JSON list of C-alpha atoms in Angstrom, two decimals:
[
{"chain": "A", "resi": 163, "resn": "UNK", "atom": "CA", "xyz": [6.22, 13.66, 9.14]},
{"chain": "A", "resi": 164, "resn": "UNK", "atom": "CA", "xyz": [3.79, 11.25, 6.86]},
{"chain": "A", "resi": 165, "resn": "UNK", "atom": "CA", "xyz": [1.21, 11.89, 9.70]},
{"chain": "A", "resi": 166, "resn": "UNK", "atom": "CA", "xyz": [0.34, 15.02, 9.01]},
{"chain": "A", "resi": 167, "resn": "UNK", "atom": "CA", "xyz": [1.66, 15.58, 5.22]},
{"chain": "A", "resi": 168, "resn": "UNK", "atom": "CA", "xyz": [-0.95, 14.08, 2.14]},
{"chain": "A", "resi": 169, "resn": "UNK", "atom": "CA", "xyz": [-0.37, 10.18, 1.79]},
{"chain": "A", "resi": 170, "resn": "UNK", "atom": "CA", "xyz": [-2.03, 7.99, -1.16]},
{"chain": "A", "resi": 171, "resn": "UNK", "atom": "CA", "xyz": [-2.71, 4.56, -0.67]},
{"chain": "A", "resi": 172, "resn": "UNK", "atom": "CA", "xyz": [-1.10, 2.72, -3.73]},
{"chain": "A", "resi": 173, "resn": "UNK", "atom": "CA", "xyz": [-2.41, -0.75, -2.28]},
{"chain": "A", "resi": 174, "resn": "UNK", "atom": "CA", "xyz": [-5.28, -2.87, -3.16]},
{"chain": "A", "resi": 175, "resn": "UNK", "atom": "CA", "xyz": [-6.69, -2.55, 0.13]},
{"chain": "A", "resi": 176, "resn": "UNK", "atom": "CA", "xyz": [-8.83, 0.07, 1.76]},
{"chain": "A", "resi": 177, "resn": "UNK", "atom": "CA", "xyz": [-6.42, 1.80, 5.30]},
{"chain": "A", "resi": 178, "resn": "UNK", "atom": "CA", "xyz": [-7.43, -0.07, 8.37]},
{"chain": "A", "resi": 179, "resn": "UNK", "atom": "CA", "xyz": [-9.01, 1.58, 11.27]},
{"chain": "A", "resi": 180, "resn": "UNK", "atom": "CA", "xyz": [-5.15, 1.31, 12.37]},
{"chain": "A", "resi": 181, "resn": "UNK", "atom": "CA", "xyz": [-3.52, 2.91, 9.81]},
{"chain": "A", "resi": 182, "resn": "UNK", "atom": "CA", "xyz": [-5.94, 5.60, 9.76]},
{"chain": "A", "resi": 183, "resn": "UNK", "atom": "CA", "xyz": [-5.11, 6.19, 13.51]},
{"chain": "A", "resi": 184, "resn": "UNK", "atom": "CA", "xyz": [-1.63, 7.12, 12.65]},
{"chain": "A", "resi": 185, "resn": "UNK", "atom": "CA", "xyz": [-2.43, 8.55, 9.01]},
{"chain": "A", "resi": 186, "resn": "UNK", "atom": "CA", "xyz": [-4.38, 11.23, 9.32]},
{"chain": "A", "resi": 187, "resn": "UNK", "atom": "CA", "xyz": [-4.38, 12.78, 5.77]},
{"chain": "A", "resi": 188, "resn": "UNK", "atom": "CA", "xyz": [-5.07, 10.02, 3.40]},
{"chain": "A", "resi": 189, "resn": "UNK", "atom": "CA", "xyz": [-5.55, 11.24, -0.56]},
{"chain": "A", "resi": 190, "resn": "UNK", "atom": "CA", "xyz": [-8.76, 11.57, -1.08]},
{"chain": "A", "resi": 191, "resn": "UNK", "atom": "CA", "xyz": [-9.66, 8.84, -4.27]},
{"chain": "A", "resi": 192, "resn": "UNK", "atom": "CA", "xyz": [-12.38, 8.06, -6.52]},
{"chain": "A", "resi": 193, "resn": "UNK", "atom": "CA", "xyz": [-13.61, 4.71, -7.60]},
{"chain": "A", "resi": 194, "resn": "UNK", "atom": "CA", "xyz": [-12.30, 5.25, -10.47]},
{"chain": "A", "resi": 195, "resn": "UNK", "atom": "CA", "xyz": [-8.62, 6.01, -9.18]},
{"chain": "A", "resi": 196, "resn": "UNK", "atom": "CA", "xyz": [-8.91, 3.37, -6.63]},
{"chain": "A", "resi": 197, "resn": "UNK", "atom": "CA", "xyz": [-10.32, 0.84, -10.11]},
{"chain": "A", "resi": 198, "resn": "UNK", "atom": "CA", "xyz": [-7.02, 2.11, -11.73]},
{"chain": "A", "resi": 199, "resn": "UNK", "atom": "CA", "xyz": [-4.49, 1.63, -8.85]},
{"chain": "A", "resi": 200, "resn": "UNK", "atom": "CA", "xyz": [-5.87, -1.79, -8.50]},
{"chain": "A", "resi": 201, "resn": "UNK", "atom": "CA", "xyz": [-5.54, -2.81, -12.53]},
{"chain": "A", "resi": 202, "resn": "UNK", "atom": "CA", "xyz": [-1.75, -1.57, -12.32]},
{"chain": "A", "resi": 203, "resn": "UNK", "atom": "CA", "xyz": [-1.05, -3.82, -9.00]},
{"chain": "A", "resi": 204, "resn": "UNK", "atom": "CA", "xyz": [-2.25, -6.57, -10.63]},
{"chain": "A", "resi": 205, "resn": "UNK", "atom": "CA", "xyz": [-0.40, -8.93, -13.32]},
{"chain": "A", "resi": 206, "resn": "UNK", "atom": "CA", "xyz": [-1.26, -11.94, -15.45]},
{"chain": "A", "resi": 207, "resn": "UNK", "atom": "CA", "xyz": [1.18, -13.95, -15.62]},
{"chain": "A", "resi": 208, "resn": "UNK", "atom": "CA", "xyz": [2.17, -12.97, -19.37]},
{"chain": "A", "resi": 209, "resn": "UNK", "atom": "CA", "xyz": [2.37, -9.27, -17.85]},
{"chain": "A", "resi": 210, "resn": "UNK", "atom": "CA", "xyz": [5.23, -10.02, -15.69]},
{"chain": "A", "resi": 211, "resn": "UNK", "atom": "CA", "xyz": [8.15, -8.06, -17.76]},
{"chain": "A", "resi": 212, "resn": "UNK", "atom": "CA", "xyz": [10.27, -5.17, -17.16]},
{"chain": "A", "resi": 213, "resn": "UNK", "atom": "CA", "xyz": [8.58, -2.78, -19.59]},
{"chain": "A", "resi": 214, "resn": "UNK", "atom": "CA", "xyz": [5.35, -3.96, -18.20]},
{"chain": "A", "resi": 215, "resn": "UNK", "atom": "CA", "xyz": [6.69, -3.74, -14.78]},
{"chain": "A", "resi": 216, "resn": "UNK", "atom": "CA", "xyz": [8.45, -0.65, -14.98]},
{"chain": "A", "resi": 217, "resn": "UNK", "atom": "CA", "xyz": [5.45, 1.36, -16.87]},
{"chain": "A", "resi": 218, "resn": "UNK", "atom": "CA", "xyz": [2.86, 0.24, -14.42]},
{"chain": "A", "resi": 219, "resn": "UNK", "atom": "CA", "xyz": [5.22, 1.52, -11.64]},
{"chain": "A", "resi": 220, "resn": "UNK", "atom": "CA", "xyz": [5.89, 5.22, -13.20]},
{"chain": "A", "resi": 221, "resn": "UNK", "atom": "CA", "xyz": [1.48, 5.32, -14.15]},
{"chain": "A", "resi": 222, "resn": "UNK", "atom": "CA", "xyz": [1.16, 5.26, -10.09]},
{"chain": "A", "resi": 223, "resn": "UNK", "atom": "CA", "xyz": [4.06, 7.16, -9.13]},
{"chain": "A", "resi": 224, "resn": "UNK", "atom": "CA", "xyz": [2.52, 9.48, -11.85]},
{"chain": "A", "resi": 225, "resn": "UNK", "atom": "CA", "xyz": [-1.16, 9.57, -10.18]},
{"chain": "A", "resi": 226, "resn": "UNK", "atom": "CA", "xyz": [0.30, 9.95, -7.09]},
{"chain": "A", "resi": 227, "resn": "UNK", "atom": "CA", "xyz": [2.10, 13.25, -8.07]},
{"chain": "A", "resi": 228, "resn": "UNK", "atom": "CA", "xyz": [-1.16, 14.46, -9.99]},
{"chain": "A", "resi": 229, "resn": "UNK", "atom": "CA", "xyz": [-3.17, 13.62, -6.45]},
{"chain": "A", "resi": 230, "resn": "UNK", "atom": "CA", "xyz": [-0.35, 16.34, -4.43]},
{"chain": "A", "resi": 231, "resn": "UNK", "atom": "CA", "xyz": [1.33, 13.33, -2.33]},
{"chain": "A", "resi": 232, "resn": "UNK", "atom": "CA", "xyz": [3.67, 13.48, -0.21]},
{"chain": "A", "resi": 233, "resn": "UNK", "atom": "CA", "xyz": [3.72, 9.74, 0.57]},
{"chain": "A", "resi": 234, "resn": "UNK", "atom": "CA", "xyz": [2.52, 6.55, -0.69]},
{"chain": "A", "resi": 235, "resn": "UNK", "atom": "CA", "xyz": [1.62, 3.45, 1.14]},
{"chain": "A", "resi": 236, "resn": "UNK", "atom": "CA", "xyz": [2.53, 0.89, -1.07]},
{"chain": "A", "resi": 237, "resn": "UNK", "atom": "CA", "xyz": [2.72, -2.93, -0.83]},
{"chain": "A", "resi": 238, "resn": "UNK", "atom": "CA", "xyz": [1.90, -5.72, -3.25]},
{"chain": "A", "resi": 239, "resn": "UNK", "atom": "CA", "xyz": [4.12, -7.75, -5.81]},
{"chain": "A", "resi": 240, "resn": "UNK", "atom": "CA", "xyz": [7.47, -8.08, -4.95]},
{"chain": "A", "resi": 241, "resn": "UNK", "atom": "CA", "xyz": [8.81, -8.21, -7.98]},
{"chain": "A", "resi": 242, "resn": "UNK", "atom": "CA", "xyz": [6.76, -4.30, -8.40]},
{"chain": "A", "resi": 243, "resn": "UNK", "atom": "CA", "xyz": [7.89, -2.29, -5.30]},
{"chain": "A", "resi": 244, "resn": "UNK", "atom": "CA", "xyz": [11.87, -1.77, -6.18]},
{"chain": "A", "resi": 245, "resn": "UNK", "atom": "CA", "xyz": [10.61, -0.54, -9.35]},
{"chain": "A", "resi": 246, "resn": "UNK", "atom": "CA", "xyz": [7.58, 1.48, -7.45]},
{"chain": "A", "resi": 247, "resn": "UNK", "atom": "CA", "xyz": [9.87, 2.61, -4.79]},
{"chain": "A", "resi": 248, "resn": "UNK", "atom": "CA", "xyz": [12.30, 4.35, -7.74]},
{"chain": "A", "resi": 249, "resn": "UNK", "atom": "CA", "xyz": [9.45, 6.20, -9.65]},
{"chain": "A", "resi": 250, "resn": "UNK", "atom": "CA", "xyz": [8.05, 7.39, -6.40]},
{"chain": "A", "resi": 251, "resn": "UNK", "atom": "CA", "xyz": [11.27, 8.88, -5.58]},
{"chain": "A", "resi": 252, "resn": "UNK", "atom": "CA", "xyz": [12.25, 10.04, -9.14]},
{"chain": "A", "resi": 253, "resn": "UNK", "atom": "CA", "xyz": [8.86, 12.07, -8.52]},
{"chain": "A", "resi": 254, "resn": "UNK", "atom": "CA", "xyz": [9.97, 13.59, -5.15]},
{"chain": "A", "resi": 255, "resn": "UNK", "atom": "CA", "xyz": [7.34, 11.11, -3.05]},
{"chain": "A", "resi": 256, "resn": "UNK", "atom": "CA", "xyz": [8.38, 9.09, -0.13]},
{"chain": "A", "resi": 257, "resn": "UNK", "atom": "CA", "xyz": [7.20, 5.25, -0.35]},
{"chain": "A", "resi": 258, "resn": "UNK", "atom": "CA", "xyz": [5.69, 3.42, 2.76]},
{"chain": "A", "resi": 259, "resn": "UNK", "atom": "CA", "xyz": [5.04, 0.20, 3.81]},
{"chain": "A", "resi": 260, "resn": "UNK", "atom": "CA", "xyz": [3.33, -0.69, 6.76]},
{"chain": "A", "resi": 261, "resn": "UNK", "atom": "CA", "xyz": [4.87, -2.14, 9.91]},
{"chain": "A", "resi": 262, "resn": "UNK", "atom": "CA", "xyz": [2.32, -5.44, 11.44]},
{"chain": "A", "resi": 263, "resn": "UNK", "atom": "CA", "xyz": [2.30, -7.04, 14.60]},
{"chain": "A", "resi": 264, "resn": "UNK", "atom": "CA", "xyz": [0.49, -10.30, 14.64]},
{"chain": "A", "resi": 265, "resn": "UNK", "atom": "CA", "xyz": [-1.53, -10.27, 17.43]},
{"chain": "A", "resi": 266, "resn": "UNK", "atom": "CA", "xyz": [-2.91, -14.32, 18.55]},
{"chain": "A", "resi": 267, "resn": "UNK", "atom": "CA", "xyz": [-6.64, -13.73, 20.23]},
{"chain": "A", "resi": 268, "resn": "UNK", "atom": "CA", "xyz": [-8.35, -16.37, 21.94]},
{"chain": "A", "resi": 269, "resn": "UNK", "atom": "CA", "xyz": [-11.63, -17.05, 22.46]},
{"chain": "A", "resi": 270, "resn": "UNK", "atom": "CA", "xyz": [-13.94, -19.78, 24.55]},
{"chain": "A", "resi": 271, "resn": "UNK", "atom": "CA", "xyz": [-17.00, -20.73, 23.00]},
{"chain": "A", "resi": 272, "resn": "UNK", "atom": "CA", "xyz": [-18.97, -23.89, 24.47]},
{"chain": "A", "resi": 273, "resn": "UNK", "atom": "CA", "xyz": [-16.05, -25.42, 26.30]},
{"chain": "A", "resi": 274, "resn": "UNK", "atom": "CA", "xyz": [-13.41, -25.52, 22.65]},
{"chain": "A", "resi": 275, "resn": "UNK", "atom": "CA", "xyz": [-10.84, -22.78, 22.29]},
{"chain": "A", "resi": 276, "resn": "UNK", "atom": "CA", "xyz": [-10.71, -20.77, 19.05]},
{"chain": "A", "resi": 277, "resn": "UNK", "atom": "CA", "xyz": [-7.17, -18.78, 18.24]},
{"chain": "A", "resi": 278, "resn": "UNK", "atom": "CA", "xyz": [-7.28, -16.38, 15.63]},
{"chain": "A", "resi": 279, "resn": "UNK", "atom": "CA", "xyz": [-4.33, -14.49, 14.26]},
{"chain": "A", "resi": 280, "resn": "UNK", "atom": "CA", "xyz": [-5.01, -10.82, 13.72]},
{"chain": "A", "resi": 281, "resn": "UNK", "atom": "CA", "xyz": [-2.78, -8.70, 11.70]},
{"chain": "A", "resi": 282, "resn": "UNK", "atom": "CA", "xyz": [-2.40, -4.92, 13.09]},
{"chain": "A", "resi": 283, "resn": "UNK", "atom": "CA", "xyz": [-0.80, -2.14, 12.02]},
{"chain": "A", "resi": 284, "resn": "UNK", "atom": "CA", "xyz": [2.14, -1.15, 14.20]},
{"chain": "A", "resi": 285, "resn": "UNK", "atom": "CA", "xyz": [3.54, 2.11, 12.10]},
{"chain": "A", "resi": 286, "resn": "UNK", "atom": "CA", "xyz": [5.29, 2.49, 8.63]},
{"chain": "A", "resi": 287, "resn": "UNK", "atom": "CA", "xyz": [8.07, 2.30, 7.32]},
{"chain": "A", "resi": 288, "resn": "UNK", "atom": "CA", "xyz": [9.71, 5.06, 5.19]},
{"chain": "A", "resi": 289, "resn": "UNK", "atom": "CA", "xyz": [12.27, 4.19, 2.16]},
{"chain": "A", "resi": 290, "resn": "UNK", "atom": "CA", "xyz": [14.07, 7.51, 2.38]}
]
């Protein structure tokens, strides 16, 4: 399944160690994709309409067909990933979202007990 077939990461986030253990063929992006799929996640507040909406959503559904994926990882603004999820399909690519586990670690330094909440990557979902 997406394991083995090409998956782009349509997130503004790098793959974690994690995800990259279960992910083994990530799309291979430049900085200057990655600069692009970052300026199409993102929204001033003035942005926030359907046609915005909408046409940022079928520029990375279009990159990601250009790119040969399969999949996308995708996660951001709500109010972005129905519209996402649709173009992605439209273009014959499953979306993805990523499954966490948060995982409480504590630690004893000099007597005082630290807990930190660490966010892993269980699996992914796919919106078939």
């Amino acid at each position: 399944m997406f394991a083995i077939e090409p998956v782009i990461n349509l997130t503004q986030h790098e793959p974690t160690p994690d995800q990259k253990a279960i992910i083994h063929n990530w799309v291979d992006l430049s900085d200057a994709e990655k600069a692009y799929i970052k300026k199409n996640l993102t929204f001033r507040p003035q942005e926030v309409t359907k046609y915005v909406i909408i046409g940022r959503a079928a520029m990375l559904a279009t990159l990601a067909k250009e790119k040969g994926a399969k999949y996308a990882h995708i996660g951001g603004a709500p109010y972005l990933m129905a519209h996402l999820e649709d173009c992605l399909k439209q273009a014959g690519i499953v979306p993805l979202y990523s499954l966490t586990e948060r995982v409480t670690e504590e630690k004893m330094v000099n007597g005082e007990v630290t807990k930190t909440s660490v966010f892993k990557c269980a699996g992914f979902y796919a919106v078939e």
